[in-house]
Short mmCIF file of C-alpha atoms and ligand atoms in Angstrom, two decimals:
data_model
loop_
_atom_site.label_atom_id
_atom_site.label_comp_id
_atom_site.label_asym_id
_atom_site.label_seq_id
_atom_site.Cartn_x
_atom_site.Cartn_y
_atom_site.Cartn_z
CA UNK A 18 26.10 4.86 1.28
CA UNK A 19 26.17 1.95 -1.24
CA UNK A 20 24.80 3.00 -4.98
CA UNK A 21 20.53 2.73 -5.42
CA UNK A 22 19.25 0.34 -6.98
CA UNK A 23 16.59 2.55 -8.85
CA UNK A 24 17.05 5.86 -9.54
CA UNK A 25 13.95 8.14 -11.01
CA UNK A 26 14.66 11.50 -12.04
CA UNK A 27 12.49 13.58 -13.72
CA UNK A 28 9.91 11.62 -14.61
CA UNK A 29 6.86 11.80 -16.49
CA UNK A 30 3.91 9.44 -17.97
CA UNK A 31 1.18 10.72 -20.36
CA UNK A 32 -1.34 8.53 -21.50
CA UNK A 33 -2.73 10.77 -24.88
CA UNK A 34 -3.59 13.89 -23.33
CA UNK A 35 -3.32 12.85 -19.57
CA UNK A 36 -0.44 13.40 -17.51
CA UNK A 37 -0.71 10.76 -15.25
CA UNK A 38 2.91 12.02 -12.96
CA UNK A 39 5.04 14.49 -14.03
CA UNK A 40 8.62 15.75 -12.24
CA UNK A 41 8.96 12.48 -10.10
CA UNK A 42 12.78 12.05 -8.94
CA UNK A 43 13.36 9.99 -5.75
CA UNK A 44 16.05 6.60 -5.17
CA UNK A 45 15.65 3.63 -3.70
CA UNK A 46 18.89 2.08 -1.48
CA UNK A 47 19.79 -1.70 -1.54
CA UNK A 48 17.62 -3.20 2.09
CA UNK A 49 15.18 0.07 2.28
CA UNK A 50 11.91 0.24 2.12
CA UNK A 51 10.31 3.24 1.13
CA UNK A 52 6.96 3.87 1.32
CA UNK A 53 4.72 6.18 -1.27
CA UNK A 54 1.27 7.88 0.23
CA UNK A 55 -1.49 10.03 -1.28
CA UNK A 56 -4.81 10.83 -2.64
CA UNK A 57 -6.24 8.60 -4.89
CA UNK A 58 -5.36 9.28 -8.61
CA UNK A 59 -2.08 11.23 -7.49
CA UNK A 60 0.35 9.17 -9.51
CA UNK A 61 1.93 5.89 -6.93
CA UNK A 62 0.45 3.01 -9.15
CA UNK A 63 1.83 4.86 -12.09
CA UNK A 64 5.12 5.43 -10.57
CA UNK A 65 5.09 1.51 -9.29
CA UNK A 66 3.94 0.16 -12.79
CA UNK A 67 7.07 2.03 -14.26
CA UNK A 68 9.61 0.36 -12.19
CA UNK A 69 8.54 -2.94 -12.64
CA UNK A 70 9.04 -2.47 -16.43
CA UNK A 71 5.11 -2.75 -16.82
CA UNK A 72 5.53 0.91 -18.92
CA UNK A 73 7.90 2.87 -20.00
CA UNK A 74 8.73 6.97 -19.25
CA UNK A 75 6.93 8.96 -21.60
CA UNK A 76 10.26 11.39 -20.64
CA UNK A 77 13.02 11.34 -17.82
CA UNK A 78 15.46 9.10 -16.33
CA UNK A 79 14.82 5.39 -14.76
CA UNK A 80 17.77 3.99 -14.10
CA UNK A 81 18.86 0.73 -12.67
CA UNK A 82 21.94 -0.21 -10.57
CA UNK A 83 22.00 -3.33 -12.38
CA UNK A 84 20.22 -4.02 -15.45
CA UNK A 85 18.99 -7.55 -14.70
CA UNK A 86 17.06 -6.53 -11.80
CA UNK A 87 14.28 -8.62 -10.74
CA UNK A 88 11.07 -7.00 -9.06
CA UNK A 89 8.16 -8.81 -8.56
CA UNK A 90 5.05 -7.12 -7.30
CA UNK A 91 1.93 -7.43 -5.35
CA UNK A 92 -1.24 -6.24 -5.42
CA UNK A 93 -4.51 -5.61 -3.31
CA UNK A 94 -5.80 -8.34 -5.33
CA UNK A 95 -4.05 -11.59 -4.77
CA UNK A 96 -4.19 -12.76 -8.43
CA UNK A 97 -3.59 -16.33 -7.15
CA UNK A 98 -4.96 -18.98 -9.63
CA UNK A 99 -7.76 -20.61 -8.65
CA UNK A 100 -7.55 -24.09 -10.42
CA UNK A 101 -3.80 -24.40 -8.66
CA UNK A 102 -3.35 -25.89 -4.99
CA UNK A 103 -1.07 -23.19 -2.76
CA UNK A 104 2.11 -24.83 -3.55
CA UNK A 105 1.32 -24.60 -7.49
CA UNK A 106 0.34 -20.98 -7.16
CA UNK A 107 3.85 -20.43 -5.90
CA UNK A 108 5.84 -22.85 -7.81
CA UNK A 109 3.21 -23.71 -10.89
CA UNK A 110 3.95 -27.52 -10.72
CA UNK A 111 7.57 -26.85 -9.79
CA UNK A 112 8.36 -29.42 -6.82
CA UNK A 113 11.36 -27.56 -5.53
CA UNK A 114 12.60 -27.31 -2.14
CA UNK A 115 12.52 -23.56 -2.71
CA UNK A 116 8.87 -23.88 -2.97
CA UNK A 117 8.15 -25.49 0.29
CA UNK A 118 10.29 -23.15 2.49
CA UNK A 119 8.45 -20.26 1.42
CA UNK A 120 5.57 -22.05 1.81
CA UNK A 121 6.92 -22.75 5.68
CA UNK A 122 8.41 -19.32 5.65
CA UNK A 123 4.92 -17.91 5.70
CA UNK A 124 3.64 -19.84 7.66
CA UNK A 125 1.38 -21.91 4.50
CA UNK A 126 3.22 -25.25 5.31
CA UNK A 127 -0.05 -27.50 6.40
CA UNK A 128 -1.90 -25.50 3.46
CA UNK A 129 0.36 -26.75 0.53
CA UNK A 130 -2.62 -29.25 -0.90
CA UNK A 131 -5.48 -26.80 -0.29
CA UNK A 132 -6.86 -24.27 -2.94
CA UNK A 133 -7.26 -20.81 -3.03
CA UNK A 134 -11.10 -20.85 -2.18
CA UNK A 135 -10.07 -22.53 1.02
CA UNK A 136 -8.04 -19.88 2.46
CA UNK A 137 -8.48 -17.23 4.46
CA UNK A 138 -7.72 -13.88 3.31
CA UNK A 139 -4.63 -12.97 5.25
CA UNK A 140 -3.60 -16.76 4.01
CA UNK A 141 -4.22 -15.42 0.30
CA UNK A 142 -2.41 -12.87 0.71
CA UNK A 143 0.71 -14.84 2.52
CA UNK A 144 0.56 -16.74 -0.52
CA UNK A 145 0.85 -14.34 -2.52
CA UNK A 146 3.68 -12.80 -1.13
CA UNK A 147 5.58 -16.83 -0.89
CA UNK A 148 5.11 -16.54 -4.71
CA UNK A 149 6.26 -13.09 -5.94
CA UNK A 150 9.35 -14.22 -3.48
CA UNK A 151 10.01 -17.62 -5.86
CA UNK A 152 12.14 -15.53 -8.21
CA UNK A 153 14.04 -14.28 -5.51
CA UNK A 154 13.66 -10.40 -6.83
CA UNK A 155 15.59 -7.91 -5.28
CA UNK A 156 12.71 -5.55 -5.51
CA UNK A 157 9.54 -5.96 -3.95
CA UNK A 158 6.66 -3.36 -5.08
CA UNK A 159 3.44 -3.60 -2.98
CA UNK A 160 0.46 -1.58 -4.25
CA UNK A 161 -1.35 -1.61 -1.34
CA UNK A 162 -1.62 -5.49 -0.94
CA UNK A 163 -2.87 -5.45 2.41
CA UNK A 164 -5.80 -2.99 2.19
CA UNK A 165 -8.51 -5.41 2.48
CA UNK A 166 -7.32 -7.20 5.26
CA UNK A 167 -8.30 -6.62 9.10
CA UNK A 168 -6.75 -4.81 11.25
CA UNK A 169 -5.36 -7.33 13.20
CA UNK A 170 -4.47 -9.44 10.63
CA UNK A 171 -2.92 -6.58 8.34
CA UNK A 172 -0.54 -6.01 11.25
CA UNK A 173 0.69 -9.86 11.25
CA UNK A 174 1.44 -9.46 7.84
CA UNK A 175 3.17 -6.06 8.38
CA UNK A 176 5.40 -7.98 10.58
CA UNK A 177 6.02 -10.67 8.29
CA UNK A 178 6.26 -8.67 5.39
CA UNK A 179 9.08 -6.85 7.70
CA UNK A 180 10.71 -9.71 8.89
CA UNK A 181 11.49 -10.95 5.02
CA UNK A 182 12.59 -8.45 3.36
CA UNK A 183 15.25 -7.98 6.55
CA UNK A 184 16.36 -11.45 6.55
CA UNK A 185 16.98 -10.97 2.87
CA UNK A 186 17.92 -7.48 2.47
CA UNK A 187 15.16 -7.19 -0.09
CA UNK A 188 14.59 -3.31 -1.16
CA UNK A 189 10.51 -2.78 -0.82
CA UNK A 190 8.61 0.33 -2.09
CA UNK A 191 5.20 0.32 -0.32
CA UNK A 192 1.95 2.00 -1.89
CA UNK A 193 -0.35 2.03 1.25
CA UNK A 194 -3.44 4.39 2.46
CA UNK A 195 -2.63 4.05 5.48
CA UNK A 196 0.03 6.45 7.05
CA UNK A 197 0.64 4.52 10.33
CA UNK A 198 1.42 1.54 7.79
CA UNK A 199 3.94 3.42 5.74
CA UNK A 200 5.58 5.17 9.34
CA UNK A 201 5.22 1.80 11.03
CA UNK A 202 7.05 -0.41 7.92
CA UNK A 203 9.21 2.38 5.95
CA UNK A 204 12.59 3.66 6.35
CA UNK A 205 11.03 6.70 4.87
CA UNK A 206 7.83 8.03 3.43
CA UNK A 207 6.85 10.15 -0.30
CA UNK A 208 4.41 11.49 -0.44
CA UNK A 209 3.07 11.60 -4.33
CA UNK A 210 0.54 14.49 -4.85
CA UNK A 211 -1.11 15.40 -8.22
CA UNK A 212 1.66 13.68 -10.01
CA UNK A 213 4.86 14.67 -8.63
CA UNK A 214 6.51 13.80 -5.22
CA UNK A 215 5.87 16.21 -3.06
CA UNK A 216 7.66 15.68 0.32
CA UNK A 217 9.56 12.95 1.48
CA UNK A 218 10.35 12.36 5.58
CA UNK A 219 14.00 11.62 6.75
CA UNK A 220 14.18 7.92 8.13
CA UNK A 221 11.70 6.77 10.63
CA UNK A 222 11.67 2.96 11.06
CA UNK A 223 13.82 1.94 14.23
CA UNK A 224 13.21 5.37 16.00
CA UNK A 225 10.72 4.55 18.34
CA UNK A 226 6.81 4.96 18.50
CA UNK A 227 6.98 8.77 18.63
CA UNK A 228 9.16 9.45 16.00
CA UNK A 229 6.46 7.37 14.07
CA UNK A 230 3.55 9.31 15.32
CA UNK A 231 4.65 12.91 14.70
CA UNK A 232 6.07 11.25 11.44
CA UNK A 233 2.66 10.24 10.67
CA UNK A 234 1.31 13.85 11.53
CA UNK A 235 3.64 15.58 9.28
CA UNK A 236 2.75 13.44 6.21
CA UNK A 237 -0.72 13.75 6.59
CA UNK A 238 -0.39 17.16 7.09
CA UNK A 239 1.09 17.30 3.73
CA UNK A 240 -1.32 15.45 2.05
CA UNK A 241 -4.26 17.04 3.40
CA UNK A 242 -3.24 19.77 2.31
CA UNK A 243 -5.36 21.80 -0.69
CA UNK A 244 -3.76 22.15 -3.75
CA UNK A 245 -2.02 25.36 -4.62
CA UNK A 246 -4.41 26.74 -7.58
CA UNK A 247 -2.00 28.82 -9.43
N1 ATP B 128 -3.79 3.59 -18.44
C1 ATP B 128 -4.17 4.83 -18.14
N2 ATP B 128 -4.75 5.62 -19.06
C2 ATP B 128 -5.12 6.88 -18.79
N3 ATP B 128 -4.96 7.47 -17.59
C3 ATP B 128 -4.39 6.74 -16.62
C4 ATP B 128 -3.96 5.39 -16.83
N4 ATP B 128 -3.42 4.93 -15.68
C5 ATP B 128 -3.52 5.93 -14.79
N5 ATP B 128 -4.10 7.03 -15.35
C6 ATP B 128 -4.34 8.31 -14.69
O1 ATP B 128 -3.18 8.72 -14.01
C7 ATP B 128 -3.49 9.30 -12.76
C8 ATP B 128 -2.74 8.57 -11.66
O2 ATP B 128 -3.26 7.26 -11.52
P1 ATP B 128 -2.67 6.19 -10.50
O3 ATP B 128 -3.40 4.93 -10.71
O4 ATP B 128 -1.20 6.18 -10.65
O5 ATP B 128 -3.05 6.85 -9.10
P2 ATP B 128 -2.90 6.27 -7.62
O6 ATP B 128 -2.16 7.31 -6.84
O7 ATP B 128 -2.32 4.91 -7.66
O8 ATP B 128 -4.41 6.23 -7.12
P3 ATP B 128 -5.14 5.20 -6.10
O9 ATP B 128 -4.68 5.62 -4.73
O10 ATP B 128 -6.58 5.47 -6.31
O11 ATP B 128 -4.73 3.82 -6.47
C9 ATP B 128 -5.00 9.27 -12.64
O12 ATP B 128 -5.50 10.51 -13.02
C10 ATP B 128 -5.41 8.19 -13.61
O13 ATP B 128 -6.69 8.43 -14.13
MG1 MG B 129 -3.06 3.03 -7.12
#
């Protein structure tokens, strides 16, 4: 198997007295998408913020295959600008061909002169995903972006979401509440529990809709879970 791209071992974050995750080890391989699950306040945002730079380890070792890695991430909030058409959210006044085939790529082509306001939520959040894409990043961290989305809708963008990082062998971690999500779009699922990473399922994407559903089962079994009071 080729070297990971990020490699966590042993990590911790305090913030002042707070341990916020402690004793988090997992890698990430080049094309996978992995997939971290949990009660709230267990530690995934944490964990994401760290890889994308955002902090830094209060102790243990983050490691990147290569040092110049770019990861862009998105979140459950758009963050789109409002004052900006769709193509200058992605490209911020950039006209570059690059811009309009990720416009076309998800499917924003006819909405490149519209704003933000006049877009539908699933369109928001298409756009957001055409921009963090502009820098091409080899890393794409999703805290929960598509949590406020319908059902219907969320599983378009699923697909889309999918579909992109395959065509470009983009690596994806994937903070979702929702543990068909994670079966359905990850190679394989943590899940992160009172700060640490608890369990973590063998590979499950391509292995058919049962795999996924006992998958499913198994994680939420672990999650749900009460906490070992020692
Ligand atoms: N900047 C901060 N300062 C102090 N404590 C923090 C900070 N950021 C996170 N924490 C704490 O760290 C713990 C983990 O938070 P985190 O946001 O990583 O959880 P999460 O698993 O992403 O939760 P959710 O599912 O609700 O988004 C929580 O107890 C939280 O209060
Ligand atoms: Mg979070």
């Amino acid at each position: 198997m080729a070297e990971p791209i990020v490699t966590l071992q042993s990590i911790e974050k305090r913030y002042g007295a707070r341990t916020a995750i402690h004793d988090v080890s997992f890698q990430l391989y080049p094309g996978e998408t992995v997939a971290l699950v949990g009660m709230s306040g267990g530690g995934k945002s944490t964990i994401m913020r760290l890889i994308a730079g955002l902090e830094k380890p209060t102790s243990g070792r983050l490691a990147y295959r290569d040092p110049h890695i770019v990861t862009r991430v998105m979140f459950q909030n758009d963050r789109l600008l409002p004052w900006l058409s769709v193509q200058d959210n992605v490209g911020f006044g950039l006209r570059d061909p690059a811009v309009t085939e990720l416009l076309a790529a998800v499917g924003l082509a006819e909405a490149a002169d519209l704003y933000p306001a006049q877009l539908s939520g699933g369109q928001r959040q298409r756009l957001a995903l055409a921009r963090a894409l502009l820098a091409q990043p080899q890393l794409l961290l999703l805290d929960e972006p598509l949590g406020a989305l319908d059902a219907l809708t969320r599983r378009n963008m699923q697909d889309l979401i999918m579909r992109i990082c395959a065509e470009r062998h983009l690596s994806s971690l994937l903070i979702t509440h929702d543990v068909q999500e994670a079966a359905r779009m990850a190679d394989w699922i943590i899940v992160v529990k009172d700060g640490t990473n608890v369990y973590q399922t063998a590979g499950a994407k391509g292995q058919g809709p049962t795999v996924v559903a006992s998958v499913g089962e198994d994680v939420l079994q672990v999650i749900l879970q009460p906490a070992v009071t020692p």
